[in-house]
Coordinates of C-alpha atoms in Angstrom, one line a residue:
M739 CA -35.4 -151.1 89.8
R740 CA -39.0 -150.4 89.0
V741 CA -38.6 -146.9 87.7
P742 CA -37.1 -147.7 84.3
E743 CA -39.5 -150.4 83.4
T744 CA -42.4 -147.9 84.3
L745 CA -41.0 -145.4 82.2
I746 CA -40.5 -147.7 79.2
W747 CA -44.1 -149.3 79.7
T748 CA -45.2 -145.6 79.6
A749 CA -43.7 -144.7 76.5
F750 CA -44.9 -147.8 75.0
L751 CA -48.5 -147.1 75.8
I752 CA -48.2 -143.5 74.9
H753 CA -46.9 -144.5 71.4
K754 CA -49.9 -146.9 70.9
V755 CA -52.6 -144.0 71.8
V756 CA -51.2 -141.2 69.8
G757 CA -50.7 -143.2 66.7
E758 CA -47.9 -144.3 64.4
Y759 CA -46.1 -142.8 61.6
G760 CA -46.2 -144.5 58.2
M761 CA -45.5 -143.8 54.6
A762 CA -47.7 -143.7 51.6
H763 CA -45.7 -144.3 48.3
F764 CA -47.1 -142.5 45.3
S765 CA -46.4 -143.3 41.7
D766 CA -47.4 -143.0 38.4
K767 CA -49.1 -146.2 36.3
G768 CA -46.4 -148.0 34.6
K769 CA -43.5 -146.2 36.4
S770 CA -41.6 -147.7 39.1
K771 CA -39.8 -144.5 40.4
G772 CA -42.1 -142.5 42.8
K773 CA -42.0 -140.6 46.1
D774 CA -42.9 -141.2 49.8
Y775 CA -45.0 -139.0 51.7
C776 CA -45.9 -138.7 55.7
I777 CA -49.0 -140.6 57.1
F778 CA -50.5 -140.8 60.4
F779 CA -52.4 -143.8 61.1
N780 CA -53.7 -146.0 64.0
S781 CA -52.5 -149.6 63.9
Q782 CA -56.0 -150.5 65.8
W783 CA -58.1 -150.2 62.6
A784 CA -55.8 -152.2 60.7
R785 CA -52.1 -152.8 60.7
L786 CA -49.5 -151.9 57.4
P787 CA -46.9 -154.1 56.2
Q788 CA -43.4 -153.3 57.1
D789 CA -42.1 -153.6 53.5
L790 CA -42.8 -151.3 50.5
N791 CA -42.4 -154.6 48.4
K792 CA -45.2 -156.4 50.5
A793 CA -47.7 -153.3 50.1
S794 CA -50.3 -153.6 47.6
R795 CA -50.3 -150.7 45.0
L796 CA -53.5 -149.4 44.4
Q797 CA -55.3 -146.7 42.5
I798 CA -56.1 -143.3 44.3
H799 CA -59.8 -142.1 43.9
D800 CA -59.6 -138.3 44.2
L801 CA -62.5 -137.4 46.4
T802 CA -60.9 -134.0 47.8
T803 CA -64.0 -132.1 46.8
S804 CA -65.9 -134.1 49.6
V805 CA -65.5 -135.4 53.2
L806 CA -67.7 -138.4 52.7
C807 CA -70.0 -138.4 55.6
S808 CA -73.1 -140.0 53.7
A809 CA -73.8 -142.1 51.2
S810 CA -74.7 -139.6 48.6
E811 CA -71.2 -138.4 48.3
V812 CA -70.3 -142.0 47.3
P813 CA -69.8 -142.0 43.4
E814 CA -71.8 -144.8 41.3
G815 CA -70.0 -147.9 41.6
G816 CA -68.3 -147.1 44.9
F817 CA -64.2 -147.5 45.2
P818 CA -63.5 -151.2 43.9
N819 CA -60.2 -152.0 45.0
R820 CA -59.1 -148.4 45.2
I821 CA -58.1 -146.0 47.9
P822 CA -60.4 -142.8 48.2
M823 CA -58.6 -139.6 49.3
V824 CA -61.0 -137.4 51.1
M825 CA -61.1 -134.1 53.1
R826 CA -61.2 -134.4 56.8
G827 CA -64.3 -133.1 58.7
N828 CA -68.0 -132.9 59.4
C829 CA -68.2 -136.4 60.7
T830 CA -66.0 -139.2 62.6
F831 CA -63.3 -141.0 61.3
Y832 CA -65.5 -144.4 61.7
E833 CA -68.3 -143.1 59.6
K834 CA -65.8 -142.1 56.7
V835 CA -63.9 -145.4 57.0
R836 CA -67.2 -147.4 57.3
L837 CA -68.6 -145.7 54.1
A838 CA -65.4 -146.3 52.3
Q839 CA -65.2 -150.3 53.4
I840 CA -68.9 -151.0 52.6
N841 CA -68.2 -149.7 49.0
G842 CA -65.1 -151.7 48.0
A843 CA -62.4 -149.7 49.2
K844 CA -59.2 -151.3 50.3
G845 CA -58.0 -148.2 52.6
L846 CA -58.9 -144.6 53.2
L847 CA -56.6 -141.4 53.1
I848 CA -58.0 -138.3 54.9
V849 CA -56.2 -135.2 54.2
S850 CA -56.1 -132.7 57.0
K851 CA -55.3 -129.3 57.1
D852 CA -54.7 -128.9 60.6
R853 CA -52.2 -130.9 62.6
L854 CA -52.3 -134.8 62.3
T855 CA -54.1 -136.7 65.0
P856 CA -54.5 -140.4 65.2
P857 CA -58.0 -141.5 63.6
A858 CA -59.2 -142.6 66.8
G859 CA -62.2 -145.0 67.6
N860 CA -63.6 -147.5 70.2
K861 CA -63.1 -151.1 70.4
T862 CA -66.3 -152.0 68.7
Q863 CA -65.5 -150.1 65.8
Y864 CA -61.9 -151.2 65.7
E865 CA -63.0 -155.0 65.3
E866 CA -65.7 -153.8 62.4
I867 CA -63.0 -152.5 60.3
D868 CA -60.4 -154.4 58.6
I869 CA -59.1 -151.5 56.2
P870 CA -56.4 -149.0 56.8
V871 CA -57.1 -145.3 57.6
A872 CA -54.2 -143.0 57.7
L873 CA -54.2 -139.1 57.7
L874 CA -52.1 -137.0 55.1
S875 CA -51.3 -133.2 55.4
Y876 CA -53.0 -131.0 52.9
S877 CA -49.5 -129.6 51.6
D878 CA -48.5 -133.0 50.8
M879 CA -51.9 -133.5 48.7
L880 CA -51.3 -130.5 46.6
D881 CA -47.8 -131.8 46.1
I882 CA -49.0 -135.0 45.0
S883 CA -51.7 -133.5 42.7
K884 CA -48.8 -131.2 41.1
T885 CA -46.5 -134.2 40.8
F886 CA -48.2 -137.1 39.7
G887 CA -50.9 -137.7 36.9
K888 CA -54.7 -138.8 37.6
G889 CA -53.7 -142.5 37.2
R890 CA -51.4 -142.2 40.4
L891 CA -51.2 -145.2 42.6
V892 CA -50.2 -145.6 46.4
A893 CA -49.0 -148.2 48.6
M894 CA -49.1 -147.8 52.4
Y895 CA -46.5 -149.1 54.8
A896 CA -44.7 -148.5 58.0
P897 CA -41.1 -149.9 58.1
N898 CA -39.8 -150.4 61.8
E899 CA -37.7 -147.3 63.0
P900 CA -34.1 -148.2 63.5
V901 CA -33.1 -148.6 67.0
L902 CA -30.1 -145.9 66.7
D903 CA -29.3 -143.9 63.6
Y904 CA -25.9 -143.1 62.3
N905 CA -26.1 -139.5 62.5
M906 CA -25.7 -140.0 66.3
V907 CA -22.2 -140.7 65.9
I908 CA -21.6 -137.4 64.0
I909 CA -23.1 -135.3 66.5
F910 CA -21.2 -137.3 69.6
L911 CA -17.9 -136.6 67.5
M912 CA -18.9 -133.1 67.5
A913 CA -20.3 -132.6 70.7
V914 CA -17.4 -134.4 72.5
G915 CA -14.8 -132.6 70.2
T916 CA -16.3 -129.2 71.0
V917 CA -16.0 -130.0 74.7
A918 CA -12.3 -131.5 74.4
V919 CA -10.9 -128.6 72.4
G920 CA -12.9 -125.8 74.4
G921 CA -11.5 -127.2 77.7
Y922 CA -7.8 -127.6 76.5
W923 CA -8.2 -124.1 75.3
A924 CA -9.6 -122.4 78.7
G925 CA -6.9 -124.6 80.2
S926 CA -4.1 -123.1 78.2
R927 CA -5.5 -119.5 78.6
D928 CA -5.4 -119.9 82.4
R929 CA -2.0 -121.3 82.3
K930 CA -0.9 -118.3 80.4
K931 CA -2.7 -115.9 82.7
R932 CA -0.6 -117.5 85.7
Y933 CA 2.2 -117.1 83.8
M934 CA 1.9 -113.4 83.0
K935 CA 0.9 -112.6 86.6
H936 CA 4.1 -114.5 87.6
K937 CA 5.9 -112.3 85.2
R938 CA 4.0 -109.1 86.5
D939 CA 3.0 -108.2 82.9
D940 CA 0.3 -105.8 81.8
G941 CA -1.2 -108.7 79.7
A942 CA -2.7 -110.3 82.8
E943 CA -5.2 -107.5 83.4
K944 CA -6.3 -108.1 79.7
Q945 CA -6.8 -111.7 80.3
D946 CA -9.0 -110.9 83.7
E947 CA -11.1 -109.1 81.5
E948 CA -11.8 -111.7 78.9
T949 CA -12.7 -114.3 81.7
V950 CA -16.0 -114.5 83.3
D951 CA -16.1 -116.0 86.7
V952 CA -19.5 -117.7 87.4
T953 CA -21.0 -116.7 90.8
P954 CA -24.1 -118.2 92.6
I955 CA -26.2 -115.4 91.7
M956 CA -25.3 -115.4 88.3
I957 CA -26.3 -118.9 88.4
C958 CA -29.9 -118.1 89.7
V959 CA -30.4 -115.3 87.0
F960 CA -29.2 -117.6 84.5
V961 CA -31.9 -120.2 85.3
V962 CA -34.6 -117.7 85.8
M963 CA -34.0 -116.4 82.5
C964 CA -33.7 -119.9 80.8
C965 CA -37.1 -120.8 82.1
S966 CA -38.9 -117.3 81.2
M967 CA -37.5 -117.5 77.9
L968 CA -38.7 -121.2 77.5
V969 CA -42.1 -120.6 78.5
L970 CA -42.6 -117.1 76.5
L971 CA -41.2 -119.4 73.6
Y972 CA -43.8 -121.8 73.9
F973 CA -46.7 -119.3 74.2
F974 CA -45.4 -116.8 71.6
Y975 CA -43.1 -118.9 69.4
D976 CA -43.8 -117.0 66.2
R977 CA -43.0 -113.6 67.5
L978 CA -39.8 -114.4 69.3
A979 CA -38.1 -116.9 67.2
I980 CA -36.9 -114.2 64.6
W981 CA -35.2 -112.3 67.6
V982 CA -33.6 -115.8 68.9
I983 CA -32.2 -116.2 65.3
A984 CA -30.9 -112.4 65.1
I985 CA -29.3 -113.1 68.4
F986 CA -27.6 -116.3 67.3
C987 CA -26.3 -114.2 64.2
V988 CA -24.7 -111.7 66.1
A989 CA -23.3 -114.1 68.9
S990 CA -22.1 -116.8 66.5
S991 CA -20.4 -114.0 64.6
V992 CA -18.2 -113.2 67.6
G993 CA -17.8 -116.6 68.3
L994 CA -16.2 -117.5 64.8
H995 CA -14.1 -114.4 65.0
S996 CA -12.7 -115.3 68.5
C997 CA -11.9 -118.8 67.0
L998 CA -10.4 -117.9 63.8
W999 CA -8.2 -114.7 64.8
P1000 CA -5.5 -116.9 66.8
F1001 CA -5.0 -118.2 63.4
V1002 CA -5.2 -115.2 61.3
R1003 CA -2.9 -113.4 63.3
R1004 CA 0.0 -115.7 62.5
L1005 CA -0.3 -114.8 59.0
P1006 CA 2.7 -113.0 57.6
F1007 CA 0.8 -110.4 55.6
C1008 CA -2.2 -107.8 56.3
K1009 CA -0.5 -106.5 59.6
C1010 CA -1.0 -102.8 58.6
R1011 CA -3.3 -100.7 60.6
V1012 CA -6.3 -98.4 59.7
P1013 CA -5.0 -94.8 59.5
E1014 CA -5.3 -92.3 62.3
N1015 CA -9.1 -91.4 62.6
N1016 CA -11.8 -90.6 65.2
L1017 CA -14.2 -92.8 63.7
P1018 CA -16.4 -95.1 66.2
Y1019 CA -14.6 -98.4 66.8
L1020 CA -11.7 -97.8 64.6
H1021 CA -10.0 -95.1 66.5
K1022 CA -7.8 -97.8 68.2
R1023 CA -6.4 -98.4 64.6
P1024 CA -7.0 -102.0 64.3
Q1025 CA -5.1 -104.4 61.8
I1026 CA -6.7 -104.4 58.3
R1027 CA -6.6 -108.7 58.6
M1028 CA -9.0 -107.9 61.7
L1029 CA -11.6 -106.1 59.9
L1030 CA -11.4 -108.5 56.9
L1031 CA -11.9 -111.5 59.3
S1032 CA -15.0 -109.6 60.9
A1033 CA -16.6 -109.0 57.6
I1034 CA -16.4 -112.6 56.8
C1035 CA -17.6 -114.0 59.8
I1036 CA -20.6 -111.5 59.8
G1037 CA -21.2 -112.6 56.0
V1038 CA -21.2 -116.2 57.1
S1039 CA -23.8 -115.6 59.5
I1040 CA -25.9 -113.8 57.1
T1041 CA -25.7 -116.6 54.5
W1042 CA -27.0 -118.9 57.0
M1043 CA -29.7 -116.5 58.1
V1044 CA -30.6 -116.1 54.6
F1045 CA -30.7 -119.7 53.8
R1046 CA -31.3 -121.2 57.0
N1047 CA -34.5 -123.0 55.5
E1048 CA -32.5 -125.0 53.2
D1049 CA -32.6 -128.4 55.0
Q1050 CA -29.9 -130.3 52.4
W1051 CA -26.9 -128.0 53.4
A1052 CA -27.9 -125.2 55.6
W1053 CA -27.4 -127.4 58.9
V1054 CA -23.7 -127.3 57.9
L1055 CA -23.5 -123.9 58.6
Q1056 CA -25.4 -123.8 61.6
D1057 CA -23.7 -126.5 63.0
A1058 CA -20.3 -124.7 62.3
L1059 CA -21.5 -121.7 64.0
G1060 CA -22.9 -123.3 66.7
I1061 CA -19.5 -125.1 67.4
A1062 CA -17.8 -121.6 67.3
F1063 CA -20.3 -120.2 69.6
C1064 CA -19.6 -123.0 72.2
L1065 CA -15.8 -122.7 72.0
Y1066 CA -15.9 -119.2 72.7
M1067 CA -18.2 -119.7 75.5
L1068 CA -16.3 -122.4 76.9
K1069 CA -13.2 -120.5 76.9
T1070 CA -14.6 -117.1 78.1
V1071 CA -17.0 -118.5 81.0
R1072 CA -15.1 -120.0 83.9
L1073 CA -16.5 -122.1 86.8
P1074 CA -13.9 -121.3 89.3
T1075 CA -14.9 -123.8 92.2
F1076 CA -16.5 -127.3 92.1
K1077 CA -19.1 -125.9 94.6
A1078 CA -20.4 -123.3 91.9
C1079 CA -20.2 -126.5 89.2
T1080 CA -22.1 -128.4 91.4
L1081 CA -25.0 -125.9 91.8
L1082 CA -25.1 -125.1 88.6
L1083 CA -25.5 -128.6 86.9
S1084 CA -28.2 -129.4 89.7
V1085 CA -30.3 -126.6 89.4
L1086 CA -29.9 -127.2 85.2
F1087 CA -30.6 -131.2 86.2
V1088 CA -33.9 -130.2 87.7
Y1089 CA -34.6 -127.7 85.0
D1090 CA -34.0 -130.2 82.1
V1091 CA -36.1 -133.0 83.7
F1092 CA -39.2 -130.8 84.4
F1093 CA -39.4 -129.3 80.9
V1094 CA -39.1 -132.6 79.3
F1095 CA -40.9 -135.3 81.7
I1096 CA -43.3 -132.9 83.5
T1097 CA -44.6 -130.5 81.2
P1098 CA -46.3 -133.0 78.9
F1099 CA -48.9 -133.2 82.1
F1100 CA -49.6 -129.5 81.6
T1101 CA -49.8 -128.7 77.9
K1102 CA -52.7 -129.3 75.7
S1103 CA -51.1 -131.3 73.2
G1104 CA -49.5 -133.5 75.4
E1105 CA -45.8 -132.7 74.2
S1106 CA -43.2 -131.4 76.5
I1107 CA -42.2 -127.8 76.3
M1108 CA -38.6 -128.4 75.8
V1109 CA -39.2 -130.8 72.7
E1110 CA -41.9 -128.2 71.0
V1111 CA -39.6 -125.4 71.3
A1112 CA -36.5 -127.1 69.9
A1113 CA -38.1 -128.9 67.2
G1114 CA -40.6 -125.8 66.4
P1115 CA -44.4 -126.1 67.4
S1116 CA -46.1 -128.1 64.3
D1117 CA -48.8 -125.4 64.3
S1118 CA -46.3 -122.6 64.0
S1119 CA -47.3 -120.2 61.2
T1120 CA -43.7 -119.3 60.4
H1121 CA -42.4 -122.7 60.6
E1122 CA -39.2 -121.0 61.8
K1123 CA -36.5 -123.6 63.9
L1124 CA -34.6 -122.3 66.8
P1125 CA -30.9 -122.5 65.9
M1126 CA -29.6 -122.9 69.4
V1127 CA -29.0 -126.6 68.7
L1128 CA -26.6 -128.9 66.8
K1129 CA -28.5 -130.7 64.0
V1130 CA -27.6 -133.5 61.9
P1131 CA -30.1 -135.2 59.2
R1132 CA -31.2 -138.6 60.0
L1133 CA -29.2 -141.0 57.5
N1134 CA -31.6 -143.9 57.7
S1135 CA -34.7 -143.9 56.1
S1136 CA -37.6 -144.1 58.4
P1137 CA -41.3 -142.7 58.9
L1138 CA -39.8 -140.5 61.9
A1139 CA -37.2 -138.7 59.6
L1140 CA -39.8 -138.3 56.9
C1141 CA -42.9 -137.1 59.3
D1142 CA -41.8 -135.6 62.3
R1143 CA -38.2 -134.9 63.0
P1144 CA -35.9 -135.2 60.0
F1145 CA -33.3 -134.1 62.2
S1146 CA -31.4 -135.3 65.4
L1147 CA -30.8 -132.4 67.8
L1148 CA -28.3 -131.8 70.7
G1149 CA -28.8 -128.3 72.5
F1150 CA -26.0 -125.8 73.3
G1151 CA -26.8 -126.0 76.8
D1152 CA -26.1 -129.8 76.8
I1153 CA -22.5 -129.0 75.4
L1154 CA -21.7 -125.8 77.3
V1155 CA -22.5 -126.9 80.9
P1156 CA -21.0 -130.5 81.4
A1157 CA -18.2 -132.5 80.2
Y1158 CA -18.8 -135.3 78.7
G1159 CA -18.5 -138.6 76.8
I1160 CA -19.9 -141.6 78.9
G1161 CA -22.8 -139.5 79.8
L1162 CA -23.8 -138.7 76.1
L1163 CA -23.4 -142.4 75.0
I1164 CA -25.7 -143.2 78.1
T1165 CA -28.1 -140.5 76.6
F1166 CA -28.1 -142.1 73.1
V1167 CA -28.7 -145.6 74.7
A1168 CA -32.0 -144.2 76.6
L1169 CA -33.1 -142.5 73.4
A1170 CA -32.9 -145.7 71.5
V1171 CA -34.6 -147.7 74.2
M1172 CA -37.5 -145.1 75.2
Q1173 CA -37.9 -143.6 71.5
M1174 CA -38.8 -140.6 72.8
G1175 CA -37.0 -136.9 73.4
Q1176 CA -34.6 -137.2 76.4
P1177 CA -33.2 -134.5 78.6
A1178 CA -29.5 -135.0 78.3
L1179 CA -28.8 -133.4 81.2
L1180 CA -30.6 -135.9 83.1
Y1181 CA -27.4 -138.4 82.3
L1182 CA -24.9 -136.0 81.6
V1183 CA -24.9 -134.2 85.3
P1184 CA -24.3 -137.4 87.2
C1185 CA -21.7 -138.3 85.1
T1186 CA -19.7 -135.2 85.2
L1187 CA -20.4 -134.5 88.8
L1188 CA -19.3 -138.3 89.9
T1189 CA -16.5 -138.4 87.6
S1190 CA -15.1 -135.1 88.9
L1191 CA -15.7 -136.3 92.6
T1192 CA -13.8 -139.3 92.2
V1193 CA -11.0 -137.7 90.9
A1194 CA -10.6 -135.4 93.4
L1195 CA -10.7 -138.0 96.1
W1196 CA -8.3 -139.9 94.5
R1197 CA -5.9 -137.0 94.3
R1198 CA -6.8 -135.7 98.0
E1199 CA -7.6 -132.5 96.7
L1200 CA -11.5 -132.7 97.4
S1201 CA -11.2 -129.3 99.6
Q1202 CA -9.2 -127.3 97.4
F1203 CA -11.3 -128.5 94.4
W1204 CA -14.6 -127.6 96.0
T1205 CA -13.1 -124.1 97.1
G1206 CA -11.1 -123.5 94.2
S1207 CA -7.9 -122.7 96.4
G1208 CA -4.7 -124.2 95.8
F1209 CA -4.4 -123.9 92.0
V1210 CA -2.1 -120.7 92.0
P1211 CA 1.7 -121.7 92.5
A1212 CA 3.0 -120.2 95.8
I1213 CA 6.2 -118.8 93.5
V1214 CA 3.7 -116.2 92.1
L1215 CA 3.6 -114.4 95.7
A1216 CA 7.3 -114.2 95.4
P1217 CA 8.6 -113.1 92.0
I1218 CA 11.9 -113.8 91.2
N1219 CA 13.8 -111.0 89.7
C1220 CA 16.5 -112.8 87.2
T1221 CA 18.8 -109.6 86.6
Q1222 CA 19.5 -109.4 90.7
T1223 CA 21.7 -112.3 92.5
A1224 CA 21.0 -113.2 96.1
A1225 CA 23.7 -111.6 98.3
P1226 CA 25.3 -113.6 100.9
Q1227 CA 23.9 -113.3 104.4
T1228 CA 26.1 -112.0 107.5
E1229 CA 25.5 -111.8 111.0
G1230 CA 25.8 -108.3 111.4
P1231 CA 25.2 -105.1 109.5
S1232 CA 28.5 -104.6 107.0
T1233 CA 30.3 -101.6 107.0
K1234 CA 32.6 -102.2 104.1
P1235 CA 31.1 -100.3 101.2
E1236 CA 30.7 -102.4 98.0
P1237 CA 33.1 -101.6 95.2
Q1238 CA 31.7 -99.6 92.3
P1239 CA 32.3 -100.7 88.9
E1240 CA 34.6 -99.0 86.9
E1241 CA 32.1 -97.7 84.3
D1242 CA 29.7 -96.7 87.4
A1243 CA 32.2 -94.7 88.9
N1244 CA 33.3 -92.9 85.7
Q1245 CA 29.7 -91.9 85.2
S1246 CA 29.4 -90.5 88.8
E1247 CA 32.4 -88.1 88.1
D1248 CA 31.1 -86.9 84.7
S1249 CA 28.0 -84.8 84.7
P1250 CA 24.8 -86.6 83.9
L1251 CA 24.0 -86.8 80.1
P1252 CA 20.6 -85.6 79.1
P1253 CA 17.9 -88.2 77.8
P1254 CA 18.2 -88.7 74.3
Q1255 CA 15.3 -86.9 72.2
E1256 CA 12.8 -89.4 70.9
T1257 CA 12.3 -89.2 66.9
P1258 CA 8.8 -89.4 65.7
T1259 CA 9.6 -92.8 64.1
A1260 CA 10.6 -94.2 67.6
E1261 CA 7.5 -93.0 69.0
K1262 CA 5.4 -94.5 66.0
N1263 CA 7.2 -98.0 66.3
E1264 CA 6.5 -97.5 70.0
E1265 CA 2.8 -97.3 69.6
E1266 CA 2.7 -99.9 67.0
D1267 CA 4.3 -102.3 69.5
K1268 CA 1.9 -101.5 72.1
L1269 CA -1.3 -102.0 69.7
D1270 CA 0.3 -105.4 68.5
R1271 CA 0.8 -106.6 72.0
K1272 CA -2.7 -105.5 72.8
D1273 CA -4.2 -107.4 69.8
N1274 CA -2.2 -110.3 70.8

């Protein structure tokens, strides 16, 4: 019972040490419309009001040509009822804010070209200073200079973060819907496969080729690859990010084609095929509509790749492609036994917890490797974001949305591995309580395994569920030929010949007829039927 309380208090203390996000509302004199910019402050210097209407609008004194480290840099007359904006460097935060305060300033904005860090000091310095001091990014300063005139005003405030953003509802519906549809699709394919085996149809072989059963060796290789890739991305993010984006485009195109083809092939047009040829990938004469669908899927992926940094709408394409990829994986990759499922989830449970909760103790920034890679390192030169997540913009206005993470994220691994709804709700509750990134598998894995175990025990099928046996009907082992009827059993061998039908008798007396010659049209129709059956 003490562990959750410890985690909560640790999160609270870390939050106080690293600083807090706020907003600086800039506007021109005489105009009510303005724009919010992210600031990073330490409330131990001075607290900020929570409401913009309660914040004082003061004039900015642009001193970005100076670092304000000596009295000689203070202009004549000081900063009466103004907020100076200076550059970071050459001296401590305390020296800057002390010079600003004794010269009449009501606050201090420090422009930083580096990563925003909390303006820290010691207890004595905190007690001496009673004006707010905050850091502003250099890119925001340039935007402020272009957007607003010389008489610009600023009001600094720090609204409370909402307990839970409404975009969590959208993420929940997308994630649970993907798991439900993917599970139903995989189950229907499995039933069809058993039916085709029962009928001894050649299509069963095709079904087996498209389904991959996960083995313990594959699990070990998969986890090692995940760990290695995550560490490599952390150290070489800018070099590897573009390759991950390219892989996502290819994989999502395949997934989108796989999801749309069952609907397209039911359309009554464009069934014609490519003429006979020796070209690679076209010698099997695919249907024209299949090629058109492939072109559309590739076009959607390329469109996303070109406009992936358009935050206003590109996330919709990314989520659509991501859901299609997850559905494709859910119907293709199969965990044949509960033993394999338990092994995979247990290993990924440790993997997720380690890279979220343990790695902050080893990194220089104090951030977890998982969060840094998922959200993109703040010191990245390319500012690329990895697409292997569902992302939805925050619907509530808050400093966190403006400054650090404007999107809520859910990794594909948290969708593909477990199933699902209650565990995801618990994840959202933990996220709201701790106000920090959570390893979703920490809550999803126990919910998945315990629920499955309970159902298996209640049905008294745990042994079959654990080994994966007992799910193929016994009738498959003895297929019934519907064209024959069972003959009555007799105690001894029957010597009475069975009567021959009249037609058979007549045929036996006549000479055997030669087989009919097939016309080219018949051969072509037969070939088309085989191709159609292969496509379906």
